[in-house]
Coordinates of C-alpha atoms in Angstrom, one line a residue:
Chain Z
M119 CA 251.6 61.3 186.6
E120 CA 251.1 65.0 187.4
N121 CA 250.2 67.8 185.1
L122 CA 252.5 70.8 185.8
D123 CA 252.8 74.2 184.2
V124 CA 255.8 74.4 182.0
I125 CA 257.3 77.2 179.8
R126 CA 258.1 75.9 176.4
I127 CA 260.9 78.0 174.8
T128 CA 262.0 77.9 171.2
P129 CA 264.1 80.5 169.3
E130 CA 260.9 82.4 168.3
S131 CA 258.4 81.7 171.0
R132 CA 257.9 81.3 174.7
H133 CA 254.6 80.1 176.1
K134 CA 253.0 78.4 179.0
M135 CA 251.6 74.9 178.6
G136 CA 250.7 71.8 180.6
D137 CA 253.1 68.9 180.7
Q138 CA 252.7 65.4 182.1
V139 CA 255.5 64.7 184.6
V140 CA 256.3 61.2 186.0
D141 CA 255.8 60.6 189.7
E142 CA 258.8 59.8 192.0
R143 CA 258.3 58.5 195.5
P144 CA 260.4 56.9 198.2
L145 CA 259.5 53.3 199.2
T146 CA 261.0 51.9 202.3
V147 CA 261.1 48.1 202.4
Y148 CA 261.1 46.2 205.7
L149 CA 261.8 42.5 205.9
N150 CA 260.5 41.0 209.2
D151 CA 260.5 44.4 210.8
K152 CA 264.1 45.1 209.8
E153 CA 264.5 48.1 207.5
I154 CA 266.3 47.0 204.3
V155 CA 266.3 49.8 201.8
T156 CA 264.6 53.0 200.6
L157 CA 264.0 52.9 196.9
L158 CA 263.0 55.9 194.8
C159 CA 260.4 54.5 192.4
S160 CA 257.2 55.0 190.5
P161 CA 254.4 54.6 193.0
M162 CA 252.7 51.6 191.5
D163 CA 253.2 47.8 192.0
E164 CA 254.9 48.5 195.3
R165 CA 254.3 45.0 196.5
Q166 CA 255.9 43.5 193.4
L167 CA 258.8 45.9 193.7
A168 CA 259.4 44.9 197.3
V169 CA 259.2 41.2 196.6
G170 CA 261.3 41.4 193.4
F171 CA 263.9 43.5 195.2
L172 CA 264.2 40.9 198.0
V173 CA 264.4 38.1 195.4
S174 CA 267.1 39.9 193.4
E175 CA 269.1 40.5 196.5
G176 CA 268.8 36.9 197.6
F177 CA 266.7 37.6 200.7
L178 CA 263.8 35.6 199.3
G179 CA 263.8 32.4 197.3
D180 CA 260.2 31.5 196.5
K181 CA 256.6 32.2 197.2
G182 CA 256.4 29.5 199.9
E183 CA 258.6 31.6 202.2
L184 CA 256.2 34.5 202.1
K185 CA 253.8 35.0 205.0
D186 CA 252.4 38.5 204.5
I187 CA 253.0 41.7 202.5
I188 CA 251.5 44.9 204.0
L189 CA 251.7 48.1 202.0
D190 CA 251.0 51.6 203.3
R191 CA 251.1 53.5 200.0
D192 CA 250.5 56.9 201.5
K193 CA 253.5 56.6 203.8
G194 CA 255.6 54.8 201.2
L195 CA 256.3 51.8 203.4
V196 CA 256.0 48.1 202.7
W197 CA 256.5 45.3 205.2
V198 CA 257.3 41.8 204.0
Q199 CA 257.0 39.0 206.5
T200 CA 258.5 35.6 205.8
K201 CA 257.7 32.3 207.6
G202 CA 261.3 31.6 208.6
R203 CA 261.9 35.2 209.8
K204 CA 265.2 35.4 208.1
T205 CA 267.5 38.2 209.2
P206 CA 269.4 39.9 206.4
R207 CA 273.2 39.8 206.5
K208 CA 274.6 43.1 207.5
E209 CA 277.0 43.4 204.6
S210 CA 274.2 43.1 202.1
V211 CA 272.7 46.4 203.1
F212 CA 275.9 48.3 203.6
N213 CA 277.6 49.1 200.4
R214 CA 276.8 50.9 197.1
R215 CA 275.4 54.4 196.5
P216 CA 274.1 55.6 199.8
P217 CA 271.0 57.7 200.0
N218 CA 271.0 61.4 199.9
K219 CA 271.2 62.3 203.6
E220 CA 268.7 65.1 203.5
L221 CA 265.9 62.9 202.1
S222 CA 266.7 59.8 203.9
F223 CA 267.7 60.9 207.4
K224 CA 264.1 61.7 208.5
R225 CA 263.0 58.3 207.3
L226 CA 265.7 56.5 209.2
I227 CA 264.9 58.1 212.5
G228 CA 261.1 58.0 212.4
S229 CA 259.1 55.8 210.1
G230 CA 255.8 56.7 211.8
C231 CA 255.2 60.0 210.1
G232 CA 253.8 60.4 206.6
K233 CA 255.8 60.3 203.5
A234 CA 254.7 63.7 202.4
A235 CA 255.5 65.2 205.8
M236 CA 259.0 63.7 205.7
F237 CA 259.6 65.0 202.2
Y238 CA 258.4 68.4 203.1
N239 CA 260.4 68.5 206.4
A240 CA 263.4 67.7 204.3
I241 CA 262.6 70.4 201.9
D242 CA 262.1 72.9 204.7
K243 CA 265.5 72.1 205.9
L244 CA 266.9 72.7 202.4
K245 CA 265.0 75.9 202.0
R246 CA 267.7 77.6 204.1
K247 CA 270.0 76.8 201.2
T248 CA 268.0 78.2 198.3
I249 CA 270.0 79.2 195.2
V250 CA 270.8 82.9 195.5
S251 CA 272.3 83.5 192.0
K252 CA 270.5 86.3 190.1
K253 CA 272.3 85.6 186.9
R254 CA 270.3 85.3 183.7
F255 CA 271.2 83.5 180.5
L256 CA 270.2 84.1 176.9
R257 CA 268.1 81.3 175.4
E258 CA 270.5 81.2 172.4
D259 CA 273.4 80.5 174.8
L260 CA 271.5 77.6 176.4
F261 CA 270.7 76.1 173.0
S262 CA 274.3 76.6 171.9
A263 CA 275.7 75.1 175.1
M264 CA 273.4 72.1 174.8
D265 CA 274.5 71.7 171.1
K266 CA 278.2 71.7 172.0
F267 CA 277.4 69.2 174.9
Q268 CA 275.7 66.8 172.6
R269 CA 278.4 67.0 169.9
S270 CA 281.1 66.5 172.5
S271 CA 279.6 63.5 173.9
E272 CA 279.3 61.9 170.5
L273 CA 282.8 60.8 170.9
F274 CA 281.8 58.1 173.3
K275 CA 278.5 57.3 171.7
S276 CA 280.1 54.5 169.7
T277 CA 279.2 52.3 172.6
G278 CA 275.7 53.6 173.1
G279 CA 275.6 53.1 176.9
V280 CA 277.0 56.2 178.4
H281 CA 275.7 59.3 180.2
S282 CA 277.3 62.7 180.0
A283 CA 277.4 65.8 182.3
A284 CA 279.0 69.1 181.8
L285 CA 279.4 72.5 183.4
S286 CA 279.0 75.6 181.2
D287 CA 279.2 79.3 181.8
G288 CA 276.8 79.9 178.9
K289 CA 279.6 80.3 176.4
D290 CA 281.8 77.3 176.7
L291 CA 281.8 73.9 178.3
L292 CA 284.2 74.2 181.2
V293 CA 284.1 70.6 182.2
I294 CA 282.6 67.5 180.5
K295 CA 282.6 64.0 181.8
E296 CA 281.1 60.7 180.9
D297 CA 280.1 57.6 182.8
I298 CA 277.8 54.6 182.6
G299 CA 275.9 56.1 185.5
R300 CA 274.1 59.4 185.3
H301 CA 274.9 60.1 189.0
N302 CA 278.5 59.3 188.4
A303 CA 278.8 61.6 185.4
V304 CA 277.5 64.6 187.5
D305 CA 279.7 63.7 190.5
K306 CA 282.7 63.6 188.1
V307 CA 281.9 67.1 186.9
F308 CA 281.6 68.5 190.4
G309 CA 284.7 66.6 191.6
Q310 CA 286.7 68.1 188.7
C311 CA 285.4 71.6 189.6
L312 CA 286.5 71.2 193.2
L313 CA 290.0 69.9 192.3
D314 CA 290.5 72.6 189.7
D315 CA 289.0 75.5 191.7
V316 CA 286.2 76.0 189.1
S317 CA 283.4 77.9 190.7
T318 CA 280.0 76.3 190.1
K319 CA 277.9 79.3 191.1
D320 CA 276.4 81.2 188.2
K321 CA 277.0 78.2 185.9
I322 CA 274.8 75.7 184.1
L323 CA 274.8 72.0 184.7
L324 CA 274.1 70.0 181.6
S325 CA 273.1 66.3 181.8
S326 CA 272.0 63.6 179.4
G327 CA 270.1 61.8 182.1
R328 CA 266.7 62.0 183.8
L329 CA 266.4 64.9 186.4
S330 CA 265.4 63.2 189.6
S331 CA 265.2 64.7 193.1
E332 CA 268.6 63.3 193.9
I333 CA 270.2 65.1 190.9
V334 CA 268.5 68.4 191.9
L335 CA 269.9 68.0 195.4
K336 CA 273.5 67.4 194.0
V337 CA 273.1 70.5 191.9
Q338 CA 271.8 72.6 194.8
K339 CA 274.7 71.5 197.0
R340 CA 277.1 73.1 194.5
E341 CA 274.8 76.2 194.2
V342 CA 274.4 75.8 190.5
P343 CA 271.4 77.9 189.4
I344 CA 270.4 76.1 186.3
A345 CA 270.2 72.3 185.5
V346 CA 269.4 71.4 181.9
S347 CA 268.8 67.9 180.5
R348 CA 267.7 66.4 177.2
S349 CA 265.6 63.9 179.3
A350 CA 262.5 64.3 181.5
P351 CA 262.3 65.5 185.1
T352 CA 260.3 63.8 187.8
D353 CA 257.5 65.5 189.8
Q354 CA 259.7 65.6 193.0
A355 CA 262.6 67.1 191.0
V356 CA 260.3 69.9 189.8
K357 CA 258.8 70.6 193.3
L358 CA 262.3 70.7 194.9
A359 CA 263.7 73.0 192.2
R360 CA 260.7 75.4 192.7
D361 CA 261.3 75.4 196.4
L362 CA 265.1 75.8 196.0
N363 CA 264.9 78.7 193.5
M364 CA 266.6 76.6 190.9
T365 CA 265.8 76.7 187.2
L366 CA 265.1 73.2 185.9
V367 CA 265.0 72.6 182.2
G368 CA 264.0 69.3 180.6
F369 CA 263.7 67.9 177.0
A370 CA 266.4 70.3 175.7
R371 CA 266.7 68.9 172.2
G372 CA 267.6 70.8 169.1
K373 CA 266.1 74.3 169.5
R374 CA 263.5 73.5 172.1
M375 CA 263.4 73.3 175.8
N376 CA 260.8 72.9 178.6
V377 CA 261.4 75.1 181.7
Y378 CA 259.8 73.6 184.8
S379 CA 260.8 76.2 187.4
N380 CA 262.1 79.8 187.7
D381 CA 262.1 80.6 184.0
W382 CA 263.0 84.2 184.8
R383 CA 266.7 83.1 184.6
I384 CA 266.3 82.5 180.8
V385 CA 265.8 85.7 178.8
Chain H
M255 CA 286.0 50.4 175.4
E256 CA 286.4 46.9 174.4
N257 CA 285.9 45.4 171.0
L258 CA 283.8 42.2 171.2
D259 CA 282.5 39.8 168.7
V260 CA 278.8 40.1 168.2
I261 CA 276.2 38.3 166.0
R262 CA 274.1 40.9 164.2
I263 CA 270.7 39.4 163.3
T264 CA 268.1 40.8 161.0
P265 CA 265.1 39.0 159.4
E266 CA 267.3 38.1 156.4
S267 CA 270.8 37.8 157.7
R268 CA 273.0 36.7 160.5
H269 CA 276.7 37.6 160.6
K270 CA 279.5 38.1 163.0
M271 CA 281.0 41.6 163.5
G272 CA 283.0 43.6 166.0
D273 CA 281.2 45.9 168.4
Q274 CA 282.5 48.5 170.8
V275 CA 281.2 47.8 174.3
V276 CA 281.6 50.3 177.1
D277 CA 283.7 49.3 180.2
E278 CA 282.1 48.8 183.6
R279 CA 284.3 48.5 186.7
P280 CA 283.8 48.7 190.5
L281 CA 285.4 51.6 192.3
T282 CA 285.6 51.4 196.1
V283 CA 285.9 54.8 197.8
Y284 CA 287.6 55.1 201.2
L285 CA 287.5 58.3 203.3
N286 CA 290.2 58.4 205.9
D287 CA 290.6 54.6 205.7
K288 CA 286.9 54.0 206.2
E289 CA 285.2 52.2 203.3
I290 CA 282.3 54.4 202.1
V291 CA 280.8 52.9 199.0
T292 CA 281.5 50.7 195.9
L293 CA 280.3 52.4 192.7
L294 CA 280.0 50.7 189.3
C295 CA 281.4 53.2 186.9
S296 CA 283.3 53.9 183.7
P297 CA 287.0 53.5 184.7
M298 CA 288.2 57.0 184.0
D299 CA 288.4 60.2 186.1
E300 CA 288.2 58.0 189.2
R301 CA 289.7 60.7 191.5
Q302 CA 287.0 63.2 190.3
L303 CA 284.3 60.6 190.8
A304 CA 285.5 59.9 194.4
V305 CA 285.8 63.6 195.3
G306 CA 282.5 64.5 193.6
F307 CA 280.7 61.7 195.3
L308 CA 282.0 62.8 198.7
V309 CA 280.9 66.3 197.9
S310 CA 277.4 65.3 196.8
E311 CA 276.9 63.2 199.9
G312 CA 278.1 66.0 202.2
F313 CA 281.3 64.4 203.4
L314 CA 283.5 67.0 201.8
G315 CA 282.9 70.8 201.5
D316 CA 285.8 72.3 199.6
K317 CA 289.3 71.7 198.3
G318 CA 290.9 73.1 201.4
E319 CA 289.8 70.0 203.4
L320 CA 291.6 67.6 201.1
K321 CA 294.9 66.2 202.1
D322 CA 295.6 63.4 199.6
I323 CA 293.9 61.3 196.9
I324 CA 295.5 57.9 196.1
L325 CA 294.1 55.9 193.2
D326 CA 294.9 52.2 192.5
R327 CA 293.2 51.9 189.2
D328 CA 294.0 48.2 188.7
K329 CA 292.4 47.3 192.0
G330 CA 289.6 49.8 191.6
L331 CA 290.3 51.5 194.9
V332 CA 290.6 55.2 195.8
W333 CA 291.6 56.6 199.1
V334 CA 290.6 60.1 200.0
Q335 CA 292.3 61.7 203.0
T336 CA 291.1 64.9 204.6
K337 CA 292.9 67.2 207.0
G338 CA 290.3 67.0 209.7
R339 CA 289.9 63.2 209.4
K340 CA 286.1 63.4 209.5
T341 CA 284.3 60.2 210.2
P342 CA 281.2 59.6 208.2
R343 CA 277.9 59.3 210.0
K344 CA 276.7 55.7 209.9
E345 CA 273.3 56.4 208.6
S346 CA 274.6 58.0 205.5
V347 CA 276.1 54.8 204.2
F348 CA 273.3 52.5 205.3
N349 CA 270.2 52.9 203.2
R350 CA 269.3 52.8 199.4
R351 CA 269.9 50.1 196.9
P352 CA 272.4 47.7 198.4
P353 CA 275.1 46.1 196.2
N354 CA 274.7 42.8 194.6
K355 CA 276.0 40.4 197.2
E356 CA 277.9 38.2 194.8
L357 CA 279.9 41.0 193.4
S358 CA 280.4 43.0 196.6
F359 CA 280.9 40.5 199.2
K360 CA 284.5 39.6 198.2
R361 CA 285.3 43.3 198.2
L362 CA 283.9 43.8 201.6
I363 CA 286.0 41.1 203.2
G364 CA 289.2 41.6 201.4
S365 CA 290.3 44.8 199.7
G366 CA 293.9 43.7 199.2
C367 CA 293.4 41.5 196.2
G368 CA 293.0 42.7 192.7
K369 CA 289.8 43.9 191.1
A370 CA 289.9 41.4 188.3
A371 CA 290.6 38.6 190.7
M372 CA 287.6 39.6 192.8
F373 CA 285.4 39.8 189.8
Y374 CA 286.5 36.4 188.6
N375 CA 286.2 34.8 192.0
A376 CA 282.7 36.1 192.1
I377 CA 282.1 34.7 188.7
D378 CA 283.6 31.3 189.6
K379 CA 281.1 31.1 192.5
L380 CA 278.2 31.9 190.1
K381 CA 279.3 29.4 187.5
R382 CA 277.8 26.7 189.6
K383 CA 274.5 28.4 188.7
T384 CA 274.8 28.7 185.0
I385 CA 271.6 28.8 183.0
V386 CA 270.6 25.2 182.0
S387 CA 267.7 26.0 179.7
K388 CA 268.1 24.4 176.3
K389 CA 265.1 26.2 174.8
R390 CA 265.6 28.0 171.5
F391 CA 263.5 30.9 170.1
L392 CA 262.7 32.0 166.6
R393 CA 264.2 35.3 165.6
E394 CA 260.8 36.4 164.4
D395 CA 259.3 35.8 167.8
L396 CA 262.0 37.9 169.5
F397 CA 261.4 40.8 167.0
S398 CA 257.6 40.4 167.6
A399 CA 258.0 40.3 171.4
M400 CA 260.2 43.4 171.4
D401 CA 257.7 45.2 169.1
K402 CA 254.8 44.4 171.5
F403 CA 256.9 45.5 174.4
Q404 CA 257.7 48.9 172.9
R405 CA 254.1 49.5 171.9
S406 CA 252.8 48.5 175.3
S407 CA 255.2 50.9 177.1
E408 CA 254.1 53.7 174.8
L409 CA 251.3 54.2 177.3
F410 CA 253.5 55.7 179.8
K411 CA 255.8 57.5 177.3
S412 CA 253.8 60.7 177.7
T413 CA 256.1 61.5 180.5
G414 CA 259.3 60.5 178.8
G415 CA 261.2 59.4 181.9
V416 CA 260.3 55.8 182.4
H417 CA 261.9 52.4 182.0
S418 CA 260.0 49.3 181.2
A419 CA 260.7 45.6 181.7
A420 CA 258.6 42.5 180.7
L421 CA 258.6 38.7 180.7
S422 CA 257.7 37.0 177.4
D423 CA 257.3 33.3 176.4
G424 CA 258.2 34.2 172.8
K425 CA 254.6 34.7 171.9
D426 CA 253.0 37.0 174.5
L427 CA 254.1 39.4 177.1
L428 CA 253.2 37.7 180.4
V429 CA 254.1 40.5 182.7
I430 CA 255.0 44.2 181.9
K431 CA 256.0 46.8 184.4
E432 CA 257.3 50.3 184.4
D433 CA 259.3 52.5 186.8
I434 CA 261.6 55.5 186.8
G435 CA 264.4 53.1 187.6
R436 CA 265.6 50.3 185.3
H437 CA 266.4 48.1 188.3
N438 CA 263.0 48.7 189.8
A439 CA 261.2 47.8 186.5
V440 CA 263.0 44.4 186.4
D441 CA 262.5 43.8 190.1
K442 CA 258.7 44.5 189.6
V443 CA 258.5 41.9 186.9
F444 CA 260.2 39.2 188.9
G445 CA 258.2 40.2 192.0
Q446 CA 254.9 39.8 190.0
C447 CA 256.1 36.4 188.6
L448 CA 256.8 35.1 192.1
L449 CA 253.5 36.3 193.5
D450 CA 251.5 34.9 190.5
D451 CA 253.5 31.6 190.2
V452 CA 254.7 32.5 186.7
S453 CA 257.8 30.4 186.0
T454 CA 260.7 32.5 184.7
K455 CA 262.7 29.6 183.3
D456 CA 262.6 29.2 179.5
K457 CA 261.4 32.8 179.2
I458 CA 262.7 36.1 177.8
L459 CA 263.4 39.2 179.9
L460 CA 262.9 42.4 177.9
S461 CA 264.2 45.7 179.2
S462 CA 264.4 49.3 178.0
G463 CA 267.5 49.9 180.0
R464 CA 271.2 49.4 179.8
L465 CA 272.4 45.8 180.4
S466 CA 274.9 46.1 183.2
S467 CA 276.4 43.2 185.3
E468 CA 273.9 43.8 188.0
I469 CA 271.0 43.3 185.6
V470 CA 272.6 40.1 184.3
L471 CA 272.9 38.8 187.9
K472 CA 269.2 39.5 188.6
V473 CA 268.2 37.7 185.4
Q474 CA 270.5 34.7 186.3
K475 CA 269.0 34.5 189.7
R476 CA 265.6 33.8 188.2
E477 CA 267.1 31.4 185.7
V478 CA 265.9 33.3 182.7
P479 CA 267.9 32.2 179.6
I480 CA 267.6 35.3 177.4
A481 CA 267.8 39.0 178.3
V482 CA 267.0 41.5 175.5
S483 CA 267.3 45.3 175.6
R484 CA 266.9 48.1 173.2
S485 CA 270.0 49.7 174.9
A486 CA 273.7 48.8 175.1
P487 CA 275.4 46.2 177.3
T488 CA 278.5 46.8 179.3
D489 CA 281.7 44.7 178.9
Q490 CA 281.2 43.0 182.3
A491 CA 277.6 42.2 181.5
V492 CA 278.8 40.4 178.3
K493 CA 281.5 38.5 180.1
L494 CA 279.2 37.4 182.9
A495 CA 276.5 36.3 180.4
R496 CA 279.1 34.3 178.5
D497 CA 280.2 32.6 181.7
L498 CA 276.7 32.0 182.9
N499 CA 275.4 30.4 179.6
M500 CA 273.0 33.3 179.2
T501 CA 272.0 34.8 175.9
L502 CA 272.4 38.6 176.0
V503 CA 270.9 40.7 173.2
G504 CA 271.4 44.5 172.9
F505 CA 270.2 47.2 170.5
A506 CA 267.1 45.3 169.7
R507 CA 265.3 48.0 167.7
G508 CA 263.0 47.5 164.8
K509 CA 264.1 44.3 163.0
R510 CA 267.6 44.2 164.2
M511 CA 269.4 42.9 167.2
N512 CA 273.0 42.3 168.4
V513 CA 273.6 39.0 170.2
Y514 CA 276.6 39.2 172.5
S515 CA 276.6 35.7 173.9
N516 CA 275.1 32.2 173.3
D517 CA 273.5 33.1 170.0
W518 CA 272.6 29.4 169.6
R519 CA 269.3 30.0 171.5
I520 CA 268.1 32.2 168.6
V521 CA 267.3 30.2 165.4

């Protein structure tokens, strides 16, 4: 956990306070020297995560097959060695949501350098694409947009298990989409915008889900200056948003919100 | 949405009722005839999801590049054609959480057959591994385990953005883990069990997160007879759990729970 400065905004007040933000780190799992996957995770119990992941994916059956587990926590790397030196089937590591290229590419080409260095190399690359929008939004408009967003997604709440995402211009919800996956809901919004020629610049992205580094990168790619969620951000999401000149708002519930970066856009 | 029969259990009552459960379907995205990814998603706005996914991953820049989008909703396939016929870089589809092999393998080798057929082929294969445990649990013990689980994970709730998972024998929590990802939390529990020689048979898996088909498959792999969550299940999770002889419990909050399959294990 990291203690970060946050601006707490309500209809009547605006003040700086400290907030505990959860850590998010990449962990790359190797099985017998073959790279299997990079997971974004909470950096604790990494050995258990690596072993449990390999069990869940069918690479590992029981403890007797294990020879060694070596963790380099600083670099975010874990090597699992088995006695039989099984080689994973190719198809098992091919499909499903791919990584974000910006964050994973460095890791794929060189696993010798430190995790932090990789992260910050990736961020350096992204800095060239910082958000340029100078647009400011009234806090009342953000509260109102979030209120509309939550009421609109009530429709689907009969089932309980759905995430929502929306694009707002500060007055109306221009696009709203729902999905069982928080990534999918955001992708559907941006897909709709592209198909309907709705500009995403100078707009607000609203989400019901956690704000992770991957969501921040999606939002940055569409040059959206503000991302607002009723859920929590991770530490990496906050750091990225600060570097990318993006305004990141978490815990937007009722008439309150926590602004983790670039609060000047909210007046 | 699907209306399924569910057994609502409280300390005083047990009755059958109907419950709306959210749909979960695989969607395989092709870019210029190259298979890119299979997403588990809510089966609506599939075109927007495909396009938004390709935009977020950097395969697609703007609408002008698009030539055609063909959706076969029944088969869960979408083909996106661009004018330039870009070929995705290999590294971009390689890393990150791979798919569950049981569900994805069929899709990888043959995309001509119907989605439902693939799903049920996969399920047929899994049926050979149905849960054999005959153990029954008292409802009071489940309420109590869930209560301990929620109180234990309070520790980390200062940050808001964390999932928890635990293994219980009906009396105590044997293992409890937290992570920003719901999959990671479950993998950490099973990894710990494997490393510490804790048998997962005849136990209860508790989770804070949504019960999707992938979570059910993880639980089945460790032969855990009961999965309990404070969140919702998806329709595919319920169907799989019924076929696998697993007891699936959702919305376990306070002194209530909804049992979606094999309620005979709860007495």
